[in-house]
Coordinates of C-alpha atoms and ligand atoms in Angstrom, one line a residue:
M1 CA 7.7 24.8 -13.7
S2 CA 6.7 28.4 -13.3
H3 CA 8.5 31.1 -15.3
I4 CA 11.7 32.4 -13.8
D5 CA 10.4 36.0 -13.9
S6 CA 7.9 35.2 -11.2
R7 CA 10.7 34.3 -8.7
L8 CA 13.6 36.4 -9.8
T9 CA 13.9 39.7 -7.9
T10 CA 16.2 42.2 -6.2
D11 CA 13.5 42.9 -3.6
V12 CA 15.3 42.2 -0.3
D13 CA 12.2 42.7 1.8
R14 CA 10.3 40.0 -0.1
A15 CA 13.3 37.7 0.5
V16 CA 13.2 38.4 4.3
K17 CA 9.5 37.5 4.4
V18 CA 10.1 34.2 2.5
L19 CA 12.9 33.3 4.9
R20 CA 10.8 34.2 8.0
D21 CA 8.0 32.0 6.6
G22 CA 10.5 29.0 6.4
G23 CA 11.1 29.3 2.7
L24 CA 14.2 29.0 0.5
V25 CA 15.9 31.9 -1.2
G26 CA 18.5 31.8 -3.9
L27 CA 21.3 34.0 -2.5
P28 CA 24.0 35.8 -4.5
T29 CA 27.3 35.9 -2.7
E30 CA 30.7 37.0 -4.0
T31 CA 31.8 33.4 -4.2
V32 CA 28.9 31.3 -5.6
Y33 CA 25.1 31.5 -5.3
G34 CA 23.8 29.9 -2.1
L35 CA 20.4 28.3 -1.2
A36 CA 19.5 30.1 2.0
A37 CA 17.1 29.2 4.8
D38 CA 16.7 30.5 8.4
A39 CA 19.3 28.6 10.2
R40 CA 17.1 28.5 13.4
Q41 CA 14.2 26.8 11.7
A42 CA 14.7 23.1 11.5
G43 CA 11.9 22.6 8.9
A44 CA 13.4 25.2 6.6
V45 CA 16.9 23.7 6.9
A46 CA 15.5 20.2 6.1
R47 CA 14.0 21.7 2.9
I48 CA 17.5 22.6 1.8
F49 CA 18.7 19.0 2.1
A50 CA 15.6 17.8 0.2
C51 CA 16.0 20.3 -2.5
K52 CA 19.7 19.7 -3.1
Q53 CA 19.4 15.9 -2.5
R54 CA 22.2 16.4 0.0
P55 CA 23.1 13.7 2.5
P56 CA 21.8 14.8 6.0
D57 CA 25.2 14.5 7.7
H58 CA 26.8 17.1 5.5
P59 CA 27.0 20.3 7.5
L60 CA 26.0 23.8 6.2
I61 CA 27.7 27.2 6.5
V62 CA 25.8 29.7 8.6
H63 CA 26.0 33.2 7.0
I64 CA 25.9 36.2 9.4
H65 CA 26.0 39.9 8.9
R66 CA 28.8 41.0 11.3
P67 CA 31.7 39.4 13.1
A68 CA 30.1 40.2 16.4
Q69 CA 27.4 37.7 15.6
I70 CA 29.9 34.9 16.0
A71 CA 29.0 34.9 19.7
Q72 CA 25.4 33.7 18.8
W73 CA 26.8 30.5 17.3
A74 CA 30.3 29.7 18.7
R75 CA 31.2 29.0 22.3
E76 CA 34.9 29.6 21.8
V77 CA 36.8 31.8 19.4
P78 CA 40.6 31.4 19.2
A79 CA 42.5 34.7 18.8
A80 CA 43.6 33.7 15.3
A81 CA 39.9 33.3 14.3
W82 CA 39.1 36.8 15.5
L83 CA 42.0 38.2 13.6
L84 CA 40.9 36.4 10.4
A85 CA 37.3 37.5 10.8
E86 CA 38.3 41.2 11.3
T87 CA 40.7 41.1 8.4
F88 CA 38.8 39.1 5.8
W89 CA 35.1 39.6 6.6
P90 CA 33.0 40.4 4.7
G91 CA 34.7 38.1 2.3
P92 CA 35.3 34.5 1.0
L93 CA 36.4 32.9 4.2
T94 CA 34.6 30.4 6.4
L95 CA 35.6 29.8 10.0
V96 CA 34.8 26.4 11.7
L97 CA 34.4 27.0 15.4
P98 CA 33.1 25.0 18.5
R99 CA 29.4 25.4 18.4
L100 CA 27.0 26.6 21.1
P101 CA 24.5 23.9 22.2
D102 CA 21.5 25.6 20.7
V103 CA 22.8 25.5 17.1
P104 CA 20.4 23.2 15.3
D105 CA 21.8 19.7 14.6
G106 CA 20.4 20.0 11.1
V107 CA 22.9 22.8 10.4
T108 CA 26.0 21.1 11.8
G109 CA 25.2 17.5 10.7
G110 CA 25.6 16.6 14.4
L111 CA 29.2 17.9 14.6
D112 CA 30.5 19.8 17.6
T113 CA 31.5 22.7 15.4
V114 CA 29.7 25.3 13.3
A115 CA 30.9 26.9 10.1
L116 CA 30.4 30.7 9.9
R117 CA 30.9 33.2 7.1
V118 CA 30.1 36.9 6.5
P119 CA 29.6 37.2 2.8
A120 CA 30.5 40.4 0.9
H121 CA 28.0 40.6 -1.9
P122 CA 25.9 43.8 -1.4
L123 CA 22.6 42.0 -1.8
A124 CA 23.6 39.3 0.7
R125 CA 24.7 42.0 3.1
E126 CA 21.5 43.9 2.8
L127 CA 19.5 40.7 3.2
L128 CA 21.4 39.6 6.3
A129 CA 21.2 43.1 7.8
R130 CA 17.4 43.2 7.5
F131 CA 16.9 39.5 8.4
G132 CA 18.9 39.9 11.5
G133 CA 19.7 36.2 12.1
G134 CA 21.9 33.5 10.5
L135 CA 21.2 32.0 7.1
A136 CA 22.2 28.4 6.5
A137 CA 23.2 28.3 2.8
P138 CA 25.1 25.6 0.8
S139 CA 25.9 26.3 -2.8
A140 CA 22.7 26.3 -4.8
N141 CA 23.5 23.3 -6.9
R142 CA 22.3 19.7 -6.8
H143 CA 24.6 17.6 -4.6
G144 CA 27.9 16.8 -6.3
R145 CA 27.3 19.1 -9.2
V146 CA 28.9 22.4 -10.3
S147 CA 28.2 25.4 -8.1
P148 CA 26.1 28.2 -9.7
T149 CA 27.7 31.6 -10.4
T150 CA 24.7 33.3 -11.9
A151 CA 21.0 33.5 -11.0
Q152 CA 20.2 31.7 -14.3
H153 CA 22.4 28.8 -13.2
V154 CA 20.5 28.5 -9.9
W155 CA 17.2 28.4 -11.9
S156 CA 18.5 25.7 -14.2
E157 CA 19.7 23.6 -11.3
L158 CA 16.8 24.0 -8.9
G159 CA 14.0 25.7 -10.7
D160 CA 10.9 26.5 -8.7
A161 CA 12.1 24.4 -5.7
V162 CA 13.5 27.8 -4.8
D163 CA 10.8 30.1 -3.4
L164 CA 12.6 33.3 -4.4
L165 CA 15.8 34.0 -6.3
L166 CA 17.7 37.2 -5.6
D167 CA 19.5 38.3 -8.8
G168 CA 22.9 39.7 -7.9
G169 CA 24.5 39.2 -11.3
P170 CA 27.6 37.0 -11.9
C171 CA 29.7 36.2 -8.8
R172 CA 32.9 38.2 -8.5
V173 CA 35.1 35.4 -7.0
G174 CA 33.5 32.4 -8.7
I175 CA 34.6 29.6 -6.5
E176 CA 33.6 28.7 -3.0
S177 CA 35.0 30.2 0.2
T178 CA 38.2 29.1 1.9
I179 CA 37.3 27.0 4.9
V180 CA 39.5 26.8 7.9
D181 CA 39.4 25.2 11.3
F182 CA 41.5 25.7 14.4
A183 CA 42.3 22.2 15.7
D184 CA 45.1 21.9 18.2
G185 CA 46.0 25.6 18.3
G186 CA 46.9 25.6 14.6
I187 CA 45.0 26.6 11.4
R188 CA 44.0 24.0 8.9
V189 CA 42.7 24.7 5.5
L190 CA 39.7 22.3 4.9
R191 CA 38.9 23.8 1.5
P192 CA 41.2 26.2 -0.5
G193 CA 39.7 29.3 -1.9
A194 CA 40.4 32.9 -2.8
I195 CA 41.9 33.6 0.7
T196 CA 45.1 31.7 0.3
A197 CA 47.3 29.9 2.8
D198 CA 49.8 32.9 2.4
D199 CA 47.0 35.3 3.3
L200 CA 46.2 33.3 6.4
Q201 CA 49.8 33.1 7.5
R202 CA 50.4 36.8 6.9
V203 CA 47.6 37.8 9.2
T204 CA 48.0 35.2 12.0
G205 CA 51.7 34.4 11.8
I206 CA 50.7 30.7 11.9
V207 CA 51.6 28.4 9.0
P208 CA 48.4 26.7 8.0
S209 CA 48.3 22.9 7.4
T210 CA 46.1 21.5 4.7
R211 CA 43.3 19.0 5.1
A212 CA 45.0 15.6 5.5
G213 CA 42.4 13.2 4.4
S214 CA 40.2 13.4 7.5
G215 CA 36.9 12.0 6.2
V216 CA 35.3 13.0 9.5
R217 CA 34.7 16.6 8.6
A218 CA 32.7 16.0 5.5
P219 CA 31.1 12.6 6.0
G220 CA 29.7 10.6 3.1
A221 CA 31.3 8.6 0.3
M222 CA 30.7 10.7 -2.8
T223 CA 32.7 9.7 -5.9
S224 CA 32.9 13.1 -7.6
H225 CA 32.2 16.7 -6.8
Y226 CA 31.9 20.0 -8.7
A227 CA 31.4 17.7 -11.7
P228 CA 29.8 18.3 -15.1
S229 CA 28.3 15.4 -17.0
A230 CA 31.3 15.4 -19.4
K231 CA 34.3 13.4 -18.2
V232 CA 37.1 15.7 -17.1
V233 CA 40.6 14.7 -17.9
L234 CA 43.5 16.6 -16.5
V235 CA 46.8 16.9 -18.5
A236 CA 49.9 19.1 -18.6
A237 CA 49.8 21.8 -21.3
A238 CA 52.4 19.9 -23.4
D239 CA 50.1 16.8 -23.6
A240 CA 46.8 18.6 -24.3
L241 CA 46.7 18.2 -28.1
A242 CA 47.7 14.5 -28.0
E243 CA 45.1 13.8 -25.3
V244 CA 42.4 15.5 -27.4
A245 CA 43.5 13.5 -30.5
T246 CA 43.3 10.2 -28.6
W247 CA 39.7 10.8 -27.5
R248 CA 38.7 11.9 -31.0
E249 CA 40.2 8.7 -32.4
R250 CA 37.9 6.8 -30.1
G251 CA 34.9 8.7 -31.4
A252 CA 34.4 10.9 -28.4
R253 CA 33.4 14.5 -28.7
A254 CA 36.2 16.3 -26.9
G255 CA 36.8 19.9 -25.9
L256 CA 39.8 21.7 -24.4
L257 CA 39.8 23.9 -21.3
C258 CA 42.9 26.0 -20.9
A259 CA 44.3 29.5 -20.7
C260 CA 45.4 30.0 -24.3
R261 CA 44.3 28.3 -27.4
P262 CA 47.2 26.0 -28.6
D263 CA 48.4 26.2 -32.2
G264 CA 47.3 23.1 -34.0
L265 CA 44.0 22.5 -32.2
P266 CA 41.8 21.0 -34.9
T267 CA 38.9 23.1 -36.1
G268 CA 35.7 21.6 -34.7
V269 CA 37.3 21.0 -31.3
P270 CA 35.7 23.5 -28.9
W271 CA 38.3 25.6 -27.0
L272 CA 36.8 26.7 -23.7
S273 CA 38.9 29.7 -22.6
L274 CA 39.9 30.0 -19.0
G275 CA 41.6 33.3 -19.4
V276 CA 45.1 34.0 -18.2
A277 CA 44.9 35.8 -14.8
T278 CA 43.9 33.4 -12.0
A279 CA 41.2 35.7 -10.6
R280 CA 39.6 35.6 -14.0
Q281 CA 40.0 31.8 -14.2
A282 CA 38.2 31.4 -10.9
Q283 CA 35.3 33.6 -12.1
Q284 CA 34.9 31.6 -15.3
L285 CA 35.7 28.0 -14.2
Y286 CA 32.1 26.9 -13.3
A287 CA 30.5 28.6 -16.3
R288 CA 33.0 26.7 -18.5
L289 CA 32.2 23.4 -16.9
R290 CA 28.5 24.1 -17.6
Q291 CA 29.4 25.1 -21.1
A292 CA 31.0 21.7 -21.6
D293 CA 27.6 20.1 -21.0
E294 CA 25.7 22.6 -23.1
L295 CA 28.1 21.7 -26.0
G296 CA 27.3 18.0 -25.4
L297 CA 31.0 17.1 -24.8
D298 CA 31.8 13.6 -23.8
I299 CA 35.3 14.6 -22.7
L300 CA 36.7 17.8 -21.4
V301 CA 40.5 17.8 -21.5
A302 CA 41.7 20.4 -19.0
V303 CA 45.0 22.0 -18.3
P304 CA 45.1 23.0 -14.6
P305 CA 46.7 26.3 -13.6
T306 CA 50.0 26.3 -11.6
D307 CA 49.9 25.3 -7.9
T308 CA 50.4 28.8 -6.3
G309 CA 48.1 31.4 -4.8
L310 CA 44.5 31.1 -6.1
G311 CA 45.8 28.4 -8.5
V312 CA 45.7 26.0 -5.5
A313 CA 42.0 26.4 -5.2
L314 CA 41.4 26.1 -9.0
R315 CA 43.4 22.9 -9.1
D316 CA 41.4 21.5 -6.2
R317 CA 38.1 22.2 -8.0
L318 CA 39.4 20.7 -11.2
L319 CA 40.7 17.6 -9.4
R320 CA 37.3 17.1 -7.8
A321 CA 35.6 17.7 -11.2
A322 CA 37.9 14.9 -12.6
G323 CA 36.7 12.9 -9.6
R324 CA 36.9 9.2 -8.9
G325 CA 34.5 6.5 -10.0
D326 CA 31.5 7.1 -12.0
G327 CA 33.4 6.2 -15.1
R328 CA 35.3 9.5 -15.0
V329 CA 38.9 9.3 -16.1
F330 CA 41.8 10.6 -14.1
V331 CA 45.0 10.9 -16.0
Q332 CA 47.6 12.9 -14.3
G333 CA 48.8 14.2 -10.9
T334 CA 47.8 13.1 -7.4
P335 CA 44.5 11.4 -6.5
P336 CA 41.7 13.8 -6.0
P337 CA 41.1 15.0 -2.4
D338 CA 38.3 13.8 -0.2
P339 CA 34.9 14.7 -1.3
Q340 CA 33.4 18.0 -0.3
D341 CA 30.2 19.6 -1.3
Ligands
TXA401 O1 31.5 30.2 -0.7 C1 30.8 29.4 0.0 O2 31.3 28.9 1.0 C2 29.4 29.1 -0.5 C3 28.5 30.3 -0.4 C4 27.1 30.0 -0.7 O3 28.7 30.9 0.9 N1 28.9 28.0 0.3 C5 29.3 26.7 0.2 O4 28.5 25.8 0.9 O5 30.2 26.4 -0.6 P1 28.6 24.2 0.7 O6 27.6 23.7 1.6 O7 28.5 23.9 -0.7 O8 30.0 23.8 1.2 C6 30.2 24.0 2.6 C7 31.3 23.1 3.1 C8 30.9 21.6 3.0 O9 32.0 20.9 2.4 C9 30.8 21.2 4.4 O10 31.3 19.9 4.7 C10 31.8 22.2 5.1 O11 31.6 23.4 4.4 N2 31.4 22.4 6.5 C11 30.2 23.0 7.0 N3 30.2 22.9 8.3 C12 31.3 22.3 8.7 C13 31.9 22.0 10.0 N4 31.2 22.2 11.1 N5 33.1 21.4 10.0 C14 33.8 21.2 8.8 N6 33.3 21.5 7.6 C15 32.1 22.0 7.5
MG402 MG1 28.6 23.1 -2.5

């Protein structure tokens, strides 16, 4: 592997050239880092799938510079979608809309819809402005793994499979965008994020529904997502110490992920602080999941935040990290939602 310094840059013009030549660029956004390619070049888009080891029927988000560019990708834009675009773009919101026929199948996974987002990170904005077109960009992690929130994370996930890596510092939001679609005149949240259901309702006057197990939208049968190598076990705060003790008795190396260090946590059990404010928790979550692996934990006992506001998205990611199958243990709460990438 070449040294990271040869690929790490803030030079947007260099990134534009790589993209025009069909290359892959590590792209900082306010949510997580993306792995970007020219959405109109089938070969470049195919390289994203190879690099991520992502199933080919798993559609990508197209990142654009301005709301007006929706018209280059979507054939129909409901009034509610325009309202949301005008209110929340640039920002952590992805709109799923009926696609125009010339949108490459590689981007949409053959679906009749295309997912669009205008990211807010200044480097992403500058890149999109100078590039002019749309950038297909999934999160820059290997399929099913934790999304990267620093350039260093991208490098450790993908290394020099990325032609160039734009360094935009740590991501401000820290978890992936809210994804919505507009089926049957309503609004449906396919993936919760920093734009909450309340935000969507306030702007559109429509009460959003949440994704009701429609496997159609994100095909594939993955067992776990956003997952570290450590098994993630979710518990209520009151049960955390007992859960840690149980795993230690079995000889497992356990750590605890929660807002506040509980009294009585044995010394030698790593406490991975999530912080108290939910915005901070979102910023830190993926770095903490990576830290669990760096510490060589077998088990990460995690106390999910409350189920309101941004906490809904945090719980969603923790549920997915706790995943099904793959020997991961799931202790408490509802079954994890359908897989997403
Ligand atoms: O914040 C984000 O959205 C980040 C940054 C890089 O922009 N991107 C991201 O991309 O999270 P990715 O590929 O990891 O997740 C995109 C999700 C996938 O679950 C995919 O199934 C869904 O978007 N998606 C893409 N196109 C879709 C479509 N036409 N209909 C429904 N879901 C779609
Ligand atoms: Mg992803």
